[in-house]
GROMACS .gro file of C-alpha atoms in nm:
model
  406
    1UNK     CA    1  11.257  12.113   8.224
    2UNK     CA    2  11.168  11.816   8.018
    3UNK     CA    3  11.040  11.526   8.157
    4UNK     CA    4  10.960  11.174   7.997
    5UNK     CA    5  10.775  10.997   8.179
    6UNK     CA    6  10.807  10.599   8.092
    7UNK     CA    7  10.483  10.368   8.202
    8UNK     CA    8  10.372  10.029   8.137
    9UNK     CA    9   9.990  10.130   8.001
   10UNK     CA   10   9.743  10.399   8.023
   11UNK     CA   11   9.360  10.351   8.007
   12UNK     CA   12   9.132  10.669   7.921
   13UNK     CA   13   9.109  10.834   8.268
   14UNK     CA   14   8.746  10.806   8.317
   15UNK     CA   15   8.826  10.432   8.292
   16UNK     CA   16   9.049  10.430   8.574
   17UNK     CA   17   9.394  10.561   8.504
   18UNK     CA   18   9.575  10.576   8.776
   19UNK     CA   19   9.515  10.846   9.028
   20UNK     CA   20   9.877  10.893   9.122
   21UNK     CA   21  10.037  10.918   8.783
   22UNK     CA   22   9.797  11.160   8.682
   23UNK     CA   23   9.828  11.363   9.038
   24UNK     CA   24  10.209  11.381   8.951
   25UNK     CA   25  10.122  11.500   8.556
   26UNK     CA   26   9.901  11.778   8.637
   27UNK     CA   27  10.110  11.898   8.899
   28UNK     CA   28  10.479  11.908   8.694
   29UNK     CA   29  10.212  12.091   8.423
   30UNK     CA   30  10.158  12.330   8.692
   31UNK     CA   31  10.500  12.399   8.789
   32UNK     CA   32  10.572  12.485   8.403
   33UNK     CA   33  10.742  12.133   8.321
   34UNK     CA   34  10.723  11.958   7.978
   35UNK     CA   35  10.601  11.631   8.020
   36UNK     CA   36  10.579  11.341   7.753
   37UNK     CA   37  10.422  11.026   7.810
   38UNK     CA   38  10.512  10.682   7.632
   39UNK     CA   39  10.369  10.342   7.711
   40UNK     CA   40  10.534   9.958   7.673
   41UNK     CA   41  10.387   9.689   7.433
   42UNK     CA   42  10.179   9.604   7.760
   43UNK     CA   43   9.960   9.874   7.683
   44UNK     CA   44   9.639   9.716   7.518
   45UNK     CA   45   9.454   9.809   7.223
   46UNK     CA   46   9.706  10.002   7.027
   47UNK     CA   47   9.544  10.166   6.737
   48UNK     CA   48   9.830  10.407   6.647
   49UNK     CA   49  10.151  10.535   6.761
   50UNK     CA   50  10.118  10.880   6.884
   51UNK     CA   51   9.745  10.958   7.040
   52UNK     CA   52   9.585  11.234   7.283
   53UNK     CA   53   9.399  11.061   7.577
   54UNK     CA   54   9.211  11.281   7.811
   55UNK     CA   55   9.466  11.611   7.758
   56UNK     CA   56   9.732  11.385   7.743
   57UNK     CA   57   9.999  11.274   7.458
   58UNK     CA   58  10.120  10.943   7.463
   59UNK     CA   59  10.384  10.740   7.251
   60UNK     CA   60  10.273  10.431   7.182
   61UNK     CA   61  10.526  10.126   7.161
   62UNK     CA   62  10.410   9.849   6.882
   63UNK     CA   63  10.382   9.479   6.984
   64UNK     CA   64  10.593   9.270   6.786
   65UNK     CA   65  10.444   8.967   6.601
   66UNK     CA   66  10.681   8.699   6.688
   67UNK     CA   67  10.524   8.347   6.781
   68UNK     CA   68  10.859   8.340   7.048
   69UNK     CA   69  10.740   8.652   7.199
   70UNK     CA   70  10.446   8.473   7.327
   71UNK     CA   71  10.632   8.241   7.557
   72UNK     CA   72  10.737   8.275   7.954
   73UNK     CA   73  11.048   8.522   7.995
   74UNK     CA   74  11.120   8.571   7.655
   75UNK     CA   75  10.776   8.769   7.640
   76UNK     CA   76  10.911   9.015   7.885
   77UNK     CA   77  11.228   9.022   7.707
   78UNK     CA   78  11.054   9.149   7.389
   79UNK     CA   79  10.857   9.359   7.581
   80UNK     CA   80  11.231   9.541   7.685
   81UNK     CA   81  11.314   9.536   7.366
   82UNK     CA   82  11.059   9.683   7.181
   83UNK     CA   83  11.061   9.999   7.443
   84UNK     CA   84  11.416  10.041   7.407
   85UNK     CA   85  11.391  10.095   7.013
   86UNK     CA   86  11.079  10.342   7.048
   87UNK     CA   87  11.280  10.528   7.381
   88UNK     CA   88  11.542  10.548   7.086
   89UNK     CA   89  11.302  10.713   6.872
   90UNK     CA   90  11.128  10.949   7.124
   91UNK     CA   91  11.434  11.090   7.295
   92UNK     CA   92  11.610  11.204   6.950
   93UNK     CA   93  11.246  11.382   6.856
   94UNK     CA   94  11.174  11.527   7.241
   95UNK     CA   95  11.514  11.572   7.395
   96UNK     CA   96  11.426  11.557   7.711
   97UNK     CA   97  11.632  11.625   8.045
   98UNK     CA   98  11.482  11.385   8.241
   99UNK     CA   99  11.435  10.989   8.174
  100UNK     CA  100  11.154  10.945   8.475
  101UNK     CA  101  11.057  10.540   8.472
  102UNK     CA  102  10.760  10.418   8.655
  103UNK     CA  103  10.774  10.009   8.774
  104UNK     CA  104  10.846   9.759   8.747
  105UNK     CA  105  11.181   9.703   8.568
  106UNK     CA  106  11.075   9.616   8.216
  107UNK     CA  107  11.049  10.023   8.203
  108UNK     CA  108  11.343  10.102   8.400
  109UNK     CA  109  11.636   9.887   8.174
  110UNK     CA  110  11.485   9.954   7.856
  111UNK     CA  111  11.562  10.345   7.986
  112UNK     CA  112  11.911  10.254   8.177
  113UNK     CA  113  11.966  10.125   7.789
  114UNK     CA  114  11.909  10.440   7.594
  115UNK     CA  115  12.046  10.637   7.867
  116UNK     CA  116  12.385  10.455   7.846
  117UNK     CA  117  12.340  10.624   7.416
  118UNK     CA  118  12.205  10.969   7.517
  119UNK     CA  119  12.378  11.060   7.863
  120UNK     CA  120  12.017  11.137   7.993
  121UNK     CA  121  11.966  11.047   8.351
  122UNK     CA  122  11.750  10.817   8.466
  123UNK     CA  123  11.475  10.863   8.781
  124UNK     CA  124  11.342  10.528   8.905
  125UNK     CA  125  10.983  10.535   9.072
  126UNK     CA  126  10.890  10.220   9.303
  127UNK     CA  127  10.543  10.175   9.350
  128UNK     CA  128  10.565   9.833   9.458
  129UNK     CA  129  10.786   9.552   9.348
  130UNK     CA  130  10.691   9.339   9.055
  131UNK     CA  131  10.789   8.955   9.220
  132UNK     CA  132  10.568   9.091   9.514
  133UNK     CA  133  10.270   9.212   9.259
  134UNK     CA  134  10.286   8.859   9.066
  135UNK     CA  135  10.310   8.655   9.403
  136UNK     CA  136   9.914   8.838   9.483
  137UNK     CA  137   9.811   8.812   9.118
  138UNK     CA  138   9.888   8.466   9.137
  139UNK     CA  139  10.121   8.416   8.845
  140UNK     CA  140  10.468   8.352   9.034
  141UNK     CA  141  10.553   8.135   9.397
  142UNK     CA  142  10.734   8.344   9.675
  143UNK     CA  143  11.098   8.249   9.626
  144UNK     CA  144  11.016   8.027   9.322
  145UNK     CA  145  11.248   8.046   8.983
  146UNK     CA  146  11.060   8.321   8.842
  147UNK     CA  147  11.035   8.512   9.188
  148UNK     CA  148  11.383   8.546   9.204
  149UNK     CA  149  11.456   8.595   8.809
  150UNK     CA  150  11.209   8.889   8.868
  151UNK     CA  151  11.366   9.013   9.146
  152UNK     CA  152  11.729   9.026   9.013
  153UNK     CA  153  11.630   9.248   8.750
  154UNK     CA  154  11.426   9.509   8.966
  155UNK     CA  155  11.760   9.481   9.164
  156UNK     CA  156  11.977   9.531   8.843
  157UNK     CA  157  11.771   9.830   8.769
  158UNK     CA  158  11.789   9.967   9.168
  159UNK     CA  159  12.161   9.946   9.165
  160UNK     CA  160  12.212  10.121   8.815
  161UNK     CA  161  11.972  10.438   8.805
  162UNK     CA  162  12.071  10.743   8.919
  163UNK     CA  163  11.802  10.869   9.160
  164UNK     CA  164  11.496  10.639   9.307
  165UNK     CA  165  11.182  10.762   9.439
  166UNK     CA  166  10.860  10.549   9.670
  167UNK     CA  167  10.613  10.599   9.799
  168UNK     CA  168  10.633  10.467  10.180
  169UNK     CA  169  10.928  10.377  10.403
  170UNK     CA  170  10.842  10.047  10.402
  171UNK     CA  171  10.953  10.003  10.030
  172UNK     CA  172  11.274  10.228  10.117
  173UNK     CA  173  11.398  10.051  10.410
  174UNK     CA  174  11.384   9.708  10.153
  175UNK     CA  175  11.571   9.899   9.916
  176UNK     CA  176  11.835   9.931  10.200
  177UNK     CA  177  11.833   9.609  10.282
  178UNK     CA  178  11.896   9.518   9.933
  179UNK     CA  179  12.233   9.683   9.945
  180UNK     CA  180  12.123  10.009   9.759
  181UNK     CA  181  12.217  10.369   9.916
  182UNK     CA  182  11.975  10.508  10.129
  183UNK     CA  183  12.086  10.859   9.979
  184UNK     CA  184  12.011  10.778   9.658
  185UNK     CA  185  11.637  10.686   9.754
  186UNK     CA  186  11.382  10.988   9.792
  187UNK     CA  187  11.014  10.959   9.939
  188UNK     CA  188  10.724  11.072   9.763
  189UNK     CA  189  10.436  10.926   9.935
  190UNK     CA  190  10.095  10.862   9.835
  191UNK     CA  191   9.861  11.197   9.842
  192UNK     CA  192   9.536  11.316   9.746
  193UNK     CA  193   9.411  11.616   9.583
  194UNK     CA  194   9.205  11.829   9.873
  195UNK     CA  195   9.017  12.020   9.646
  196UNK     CA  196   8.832  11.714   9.480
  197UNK     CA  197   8.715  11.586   9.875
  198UNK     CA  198   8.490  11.772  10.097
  199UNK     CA  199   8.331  11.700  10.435
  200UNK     CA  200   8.075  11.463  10.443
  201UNK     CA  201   7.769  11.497  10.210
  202UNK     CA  202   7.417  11.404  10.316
  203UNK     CA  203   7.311  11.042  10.235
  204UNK     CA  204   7.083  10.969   9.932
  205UNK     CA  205   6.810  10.840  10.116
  206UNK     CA  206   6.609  10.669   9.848
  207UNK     CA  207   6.959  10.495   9.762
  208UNK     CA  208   6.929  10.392  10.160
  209UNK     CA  209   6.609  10.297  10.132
  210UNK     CA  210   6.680  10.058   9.860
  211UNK     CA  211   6.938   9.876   9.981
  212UNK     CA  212   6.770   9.849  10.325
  213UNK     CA  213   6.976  10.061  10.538
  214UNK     CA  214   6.706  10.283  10.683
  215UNK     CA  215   6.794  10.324  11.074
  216UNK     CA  216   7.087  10.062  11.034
  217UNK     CA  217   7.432  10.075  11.153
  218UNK     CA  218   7.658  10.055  10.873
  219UNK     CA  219   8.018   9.976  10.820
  220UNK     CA  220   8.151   9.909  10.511
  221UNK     CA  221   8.419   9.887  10.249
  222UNK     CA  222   8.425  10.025   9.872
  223UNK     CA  223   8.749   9.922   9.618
  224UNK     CA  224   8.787   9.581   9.470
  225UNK     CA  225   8.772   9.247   9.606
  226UNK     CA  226   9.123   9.077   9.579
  227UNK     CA  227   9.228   8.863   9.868
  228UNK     CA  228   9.519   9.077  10.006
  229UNK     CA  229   9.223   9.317  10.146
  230UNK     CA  230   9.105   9.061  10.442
  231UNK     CA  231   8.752   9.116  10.342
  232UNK     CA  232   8.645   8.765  10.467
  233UNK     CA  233   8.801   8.847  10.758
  234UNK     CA  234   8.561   9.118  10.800
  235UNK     CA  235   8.271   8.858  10.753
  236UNK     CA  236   8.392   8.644  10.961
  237UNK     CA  237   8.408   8.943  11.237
  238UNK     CA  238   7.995   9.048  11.179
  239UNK     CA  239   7.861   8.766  11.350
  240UNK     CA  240   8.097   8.793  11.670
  241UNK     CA  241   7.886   9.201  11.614
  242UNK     CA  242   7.561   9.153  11.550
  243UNK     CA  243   7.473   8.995  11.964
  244UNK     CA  244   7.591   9.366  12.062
  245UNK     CA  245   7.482   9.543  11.744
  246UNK     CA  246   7.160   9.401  11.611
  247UNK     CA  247   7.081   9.641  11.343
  248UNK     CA  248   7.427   9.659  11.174
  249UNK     CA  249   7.463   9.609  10.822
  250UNK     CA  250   7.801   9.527  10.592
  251UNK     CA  251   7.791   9.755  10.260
  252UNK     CA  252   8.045   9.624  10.006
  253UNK     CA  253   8.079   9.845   9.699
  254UNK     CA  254   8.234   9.659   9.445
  255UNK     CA  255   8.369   9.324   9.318
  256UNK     CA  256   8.709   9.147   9.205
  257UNK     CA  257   8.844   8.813   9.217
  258UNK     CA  258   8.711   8.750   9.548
  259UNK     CA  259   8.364   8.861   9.483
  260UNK     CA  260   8.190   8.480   9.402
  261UNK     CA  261   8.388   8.337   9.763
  262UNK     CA  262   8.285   8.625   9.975
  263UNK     CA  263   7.906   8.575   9.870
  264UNK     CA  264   7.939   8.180   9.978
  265UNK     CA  265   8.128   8.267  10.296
  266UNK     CA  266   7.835   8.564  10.384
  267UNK     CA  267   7.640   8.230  10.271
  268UNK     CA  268   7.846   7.964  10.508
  269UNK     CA  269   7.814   8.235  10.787
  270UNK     CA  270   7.428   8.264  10.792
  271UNK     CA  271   7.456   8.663  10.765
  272UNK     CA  272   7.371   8.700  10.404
  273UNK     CA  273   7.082   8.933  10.526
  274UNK     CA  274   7.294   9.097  10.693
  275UNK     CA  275   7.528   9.208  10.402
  276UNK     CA  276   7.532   9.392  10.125
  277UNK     CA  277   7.693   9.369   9.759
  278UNK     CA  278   7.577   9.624   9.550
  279UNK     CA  279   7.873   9.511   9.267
  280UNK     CA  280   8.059   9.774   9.086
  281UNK     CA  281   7.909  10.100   9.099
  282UNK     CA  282   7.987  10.372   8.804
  283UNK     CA  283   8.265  10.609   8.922
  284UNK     CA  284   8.063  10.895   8.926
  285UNK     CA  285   7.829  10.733   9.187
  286UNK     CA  286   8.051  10.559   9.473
  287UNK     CA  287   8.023  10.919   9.651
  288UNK     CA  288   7.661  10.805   9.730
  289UNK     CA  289   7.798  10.507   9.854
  290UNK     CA  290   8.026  10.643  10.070
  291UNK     CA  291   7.815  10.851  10.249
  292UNK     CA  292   7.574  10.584  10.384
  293UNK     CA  293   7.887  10.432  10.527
  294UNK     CA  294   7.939  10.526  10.923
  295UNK     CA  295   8.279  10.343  10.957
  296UNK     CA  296   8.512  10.225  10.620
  297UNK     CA  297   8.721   9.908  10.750
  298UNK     CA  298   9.013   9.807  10.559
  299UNK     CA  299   9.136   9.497  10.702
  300UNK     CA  300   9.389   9.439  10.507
  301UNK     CA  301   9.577   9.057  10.534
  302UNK     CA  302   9.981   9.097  10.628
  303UNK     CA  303  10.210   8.963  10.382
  304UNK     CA  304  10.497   9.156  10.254
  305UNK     CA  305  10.264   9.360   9.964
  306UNK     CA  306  10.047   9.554  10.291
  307UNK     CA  307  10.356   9.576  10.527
  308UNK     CA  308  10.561   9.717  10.261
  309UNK     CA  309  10.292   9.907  10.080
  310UNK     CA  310  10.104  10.196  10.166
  311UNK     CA  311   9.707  10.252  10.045
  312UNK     CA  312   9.561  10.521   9.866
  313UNK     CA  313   9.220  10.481  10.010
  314UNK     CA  314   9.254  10.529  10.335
  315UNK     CA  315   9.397  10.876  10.231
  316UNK     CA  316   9.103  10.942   9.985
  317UNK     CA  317   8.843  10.876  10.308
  318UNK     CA  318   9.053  11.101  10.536
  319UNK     CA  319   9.035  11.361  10.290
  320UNK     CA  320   8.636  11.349  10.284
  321UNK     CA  321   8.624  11.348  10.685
  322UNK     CA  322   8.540  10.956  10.719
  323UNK     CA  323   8.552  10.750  11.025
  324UNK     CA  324   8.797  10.444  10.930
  325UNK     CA  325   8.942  10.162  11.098
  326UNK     CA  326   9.243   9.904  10.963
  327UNK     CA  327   9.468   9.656  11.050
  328UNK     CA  328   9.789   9.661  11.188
  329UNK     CA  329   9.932   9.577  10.851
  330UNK     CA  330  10.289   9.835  10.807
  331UNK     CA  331  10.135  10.001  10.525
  332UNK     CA  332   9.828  10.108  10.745
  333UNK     CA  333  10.060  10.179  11.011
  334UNK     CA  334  10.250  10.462  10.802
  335UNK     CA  335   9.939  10.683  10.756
  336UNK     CA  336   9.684  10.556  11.061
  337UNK     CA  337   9.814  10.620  11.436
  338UNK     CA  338   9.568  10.462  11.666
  339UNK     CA  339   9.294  10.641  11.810
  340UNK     CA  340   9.411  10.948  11.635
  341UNK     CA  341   9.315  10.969  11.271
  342UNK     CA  342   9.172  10.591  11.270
  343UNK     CA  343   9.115  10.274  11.440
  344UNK     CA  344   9.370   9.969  11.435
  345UNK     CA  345   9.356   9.661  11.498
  346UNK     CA  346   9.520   9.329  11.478
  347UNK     CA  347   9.560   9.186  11.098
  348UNK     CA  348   9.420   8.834  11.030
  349UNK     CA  349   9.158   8.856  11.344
  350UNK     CA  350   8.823   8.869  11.341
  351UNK     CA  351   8.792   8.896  11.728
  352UNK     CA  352   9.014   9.168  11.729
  353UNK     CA  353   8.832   9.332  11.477
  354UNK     CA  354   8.518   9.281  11.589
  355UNK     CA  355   8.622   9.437  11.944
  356UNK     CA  356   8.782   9.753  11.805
  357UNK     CA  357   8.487   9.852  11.552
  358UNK     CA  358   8.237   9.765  11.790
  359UNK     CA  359   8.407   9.976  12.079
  360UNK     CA  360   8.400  10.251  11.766
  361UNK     CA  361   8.057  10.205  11.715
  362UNK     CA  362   7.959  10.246  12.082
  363UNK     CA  363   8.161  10.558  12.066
  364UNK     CA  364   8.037  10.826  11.873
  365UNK     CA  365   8.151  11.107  12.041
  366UNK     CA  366   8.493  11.015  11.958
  367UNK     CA  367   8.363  11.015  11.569
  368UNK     CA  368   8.415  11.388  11.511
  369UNK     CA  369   8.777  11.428  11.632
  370UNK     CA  370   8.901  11.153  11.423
  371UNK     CA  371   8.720  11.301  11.141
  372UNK     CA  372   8.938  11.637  11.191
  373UNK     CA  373   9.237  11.467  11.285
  374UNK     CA  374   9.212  11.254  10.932
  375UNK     CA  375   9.169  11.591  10.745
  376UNK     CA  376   9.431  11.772  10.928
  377UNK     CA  377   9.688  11.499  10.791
  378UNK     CA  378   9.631  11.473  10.491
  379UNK     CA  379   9.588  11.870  10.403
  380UNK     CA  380   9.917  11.974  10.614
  381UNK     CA  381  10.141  11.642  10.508
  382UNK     CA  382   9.977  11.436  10.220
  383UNK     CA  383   9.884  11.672   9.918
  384UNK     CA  384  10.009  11.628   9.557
  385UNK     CA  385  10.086  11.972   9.562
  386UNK     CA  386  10.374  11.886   9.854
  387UNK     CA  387  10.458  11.543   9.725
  388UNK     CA  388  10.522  11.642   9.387
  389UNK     CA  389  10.729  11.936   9.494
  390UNK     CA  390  10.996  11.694   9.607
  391UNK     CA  391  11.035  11.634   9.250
  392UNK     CA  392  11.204  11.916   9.169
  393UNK     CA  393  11.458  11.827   9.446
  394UNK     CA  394  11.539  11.482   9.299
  395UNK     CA  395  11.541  11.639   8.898
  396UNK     CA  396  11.759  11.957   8.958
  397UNK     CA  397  12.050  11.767   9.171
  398UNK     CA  398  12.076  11.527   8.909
  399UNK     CA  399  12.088  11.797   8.659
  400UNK     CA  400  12.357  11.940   8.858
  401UNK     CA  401  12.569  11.657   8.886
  402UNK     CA  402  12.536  11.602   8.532
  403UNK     CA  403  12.668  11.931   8.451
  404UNK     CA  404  12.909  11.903   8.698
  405UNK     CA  405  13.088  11.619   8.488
  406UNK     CA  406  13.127  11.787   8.201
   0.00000   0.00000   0.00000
């Protein structure tokens, strides 16, 4: 089977490519598929139009140099345009079986287009959607003119491919709502790979040491800073702690748009002694932060990006037997059942949160059954071995129906 998989960019893995596309590459190479990779005029620093990136080929798709393409709309219009010429170009050279686009839209129409040419089918894999994305980044209004533009083409595209895949039901059941079939959606969620986590490893104690965590309590949060996680709201929790918890300590590993207001607030609150921003750490060193860590908190704010939306970390600190507590947000509510493999509590409140991770704190006896009960799910129900396997489902019917119409 040959598979071409259609994305917006790709950066050189050890830079941060994403953890799920890759998961999905490795394992259709493992199952024996032919995979092909080609990238929209999003992708930055284009230096040629075929390259190898970590093992991996990619097309590239050229920019075009048009002063109009620079504008609001029509932008995204060239970027369409420009990916349906190069799909043009690939699928005659590859002949694949399988168009597989990743989102938002601007990948999936430029692929409804060439299949309507080639007769290929096209898969359609929801991540997230785009007006949602843009809403968080900042660059569109809930509901405003370019909200909705945005959302009538990632409904265009819904209506007119002939498979979907997500990631989380909460994404599936707003598909449904929108009027598409529920048949013609299929969930693959979020995984990890087991064999790349292990139980807990001991703590660097110079690393400690420096950062002044000797005989400290310490909960704590690693991934970047953008608003949507809550992590003032975890700030704002410490002090309503510390009475009851003298010697606890907030580690926050790494930084983001919110990084220069979270410093003032720790400021504001009087408890920047009492956290800890260690900025962004190289990849290849977080472990060290996460094992000084006694309880990861994600407190996540609701809006409909979390309550649709389900994270990859809190799978990633299952996985390596961590102790982790979230809010009630739907996304955290699709991989977390309370006092089971984690701790909830209510979104937006830092009493709430204070009570729950300070009852979790006072608790550690209850620490090592979570721990198991974390691994346990994600080893029996969230591994990209039995994700991507689901795959093969979703290609070979519409293979089948295909052939079926001839």
């Amino acid at each position: 089977m040959r598979i071409l998989h259609i994305l917006d960019h790709s950066i050189p893995l050890h830079s941060g490519y994403t953890f799920r596309t890759l998961a999905i590459l490795k394992e259709q190479r493992a199952l024996g598929w032919e995979t092909f990779h080609v990238t929209s005029a999003k992708h930055a620093g284009l230096t040629m139009l075929e390259e190898d990136v970590d093992d991996w080929h990619f097309f590239r798709t050229p920019r075009r140099a048009h002063p109009v393409n620079k504008l609001p709309v029509l932008n995204q219009v060239a970027v369409m345009s420009s990916l349906t010429d190069r799909l043009i170009e690939i699928v005659q050279s590859v002949k694949p079986d399988i168009l597989h686009a990743h989102s938002p839209a601007l990948n999936a129409i430029p692929a409804l287009r060439v299949a309507r040419k080639s007769g290929i089918p096209v898969v359609y894999e929801v991540r997230a959607f785009w007006e949602d994305a843009a809403v968080d980044h900042g660059t569109s209004r809930e509901w405003g003119m370019r909200y909705r533009l945005t959302r009538s083409l990632e409904n265009y595209a819904l209506r007119h491919v002939d498979a979907i895949t997500t990631i989380c039901e909460g994404l599936r059941n707003d598909m449904i709502g929108r009027g598409i079939a529920p048949e013609k959606i299929t969930i693959i969620p979020n995984a990890v790979d087991i064999e790349q986590f292990v139980s807990t490893y001991p703590a660097d104690e110079s690393l400690r040491e420096r950062l002044g965590l000797r005989h400290k309590q310490v909960i704590g949060f690693i991934g970047s800073f953008y608003a949507y996680e809550g992590l003032d709201i975890l700030l704002q929790a410490l002090p309503l702690m510390s009475p009851y918890h003298p010697d606890l300590r907030v580690l926050l590993v790494g930084g983001g748009p919110q990084d220069k207001q979270l410093r003032q607030l720790a400021s504001q609150l009087g408890i920047e002694d009492e956290v800890i921003f260690t900025g962004r750490v190289p990849h290849d060193q977080v472990q060290f932060y996460y094992d000084l860590i006694d309880v990861l908190v994600y407190p996540r704010l609701s809006m409909r990006l979390t309550d649709l939306v389900t994270p990859l970390k809190p799978l990633e600190a299952m996985a390596q037997g961590r102790v982790l507590a979230a809010s009630d947000v739907g996304g955290h509510r699709e991989l977390i059942r309370d006092n089971h493999n984690g701790i909830l509590f209510k979104s937006g409140d830092p009493h709430s949160l204070a009570e729950k991770v300070g009852t979790l704190l006072n608790t550690p006896q209850q620490w090592e059954e979570l721990r198991r009960a974390g691994r346990k799910f994600v080893e029996t129900e969230r591994n990209w071995r039995k994700s991507v396997d689901r795959y093969q489902f979703v290609y070979c019917d519409l293979l089948n129906r295909q052939k079926n119409k001839r």
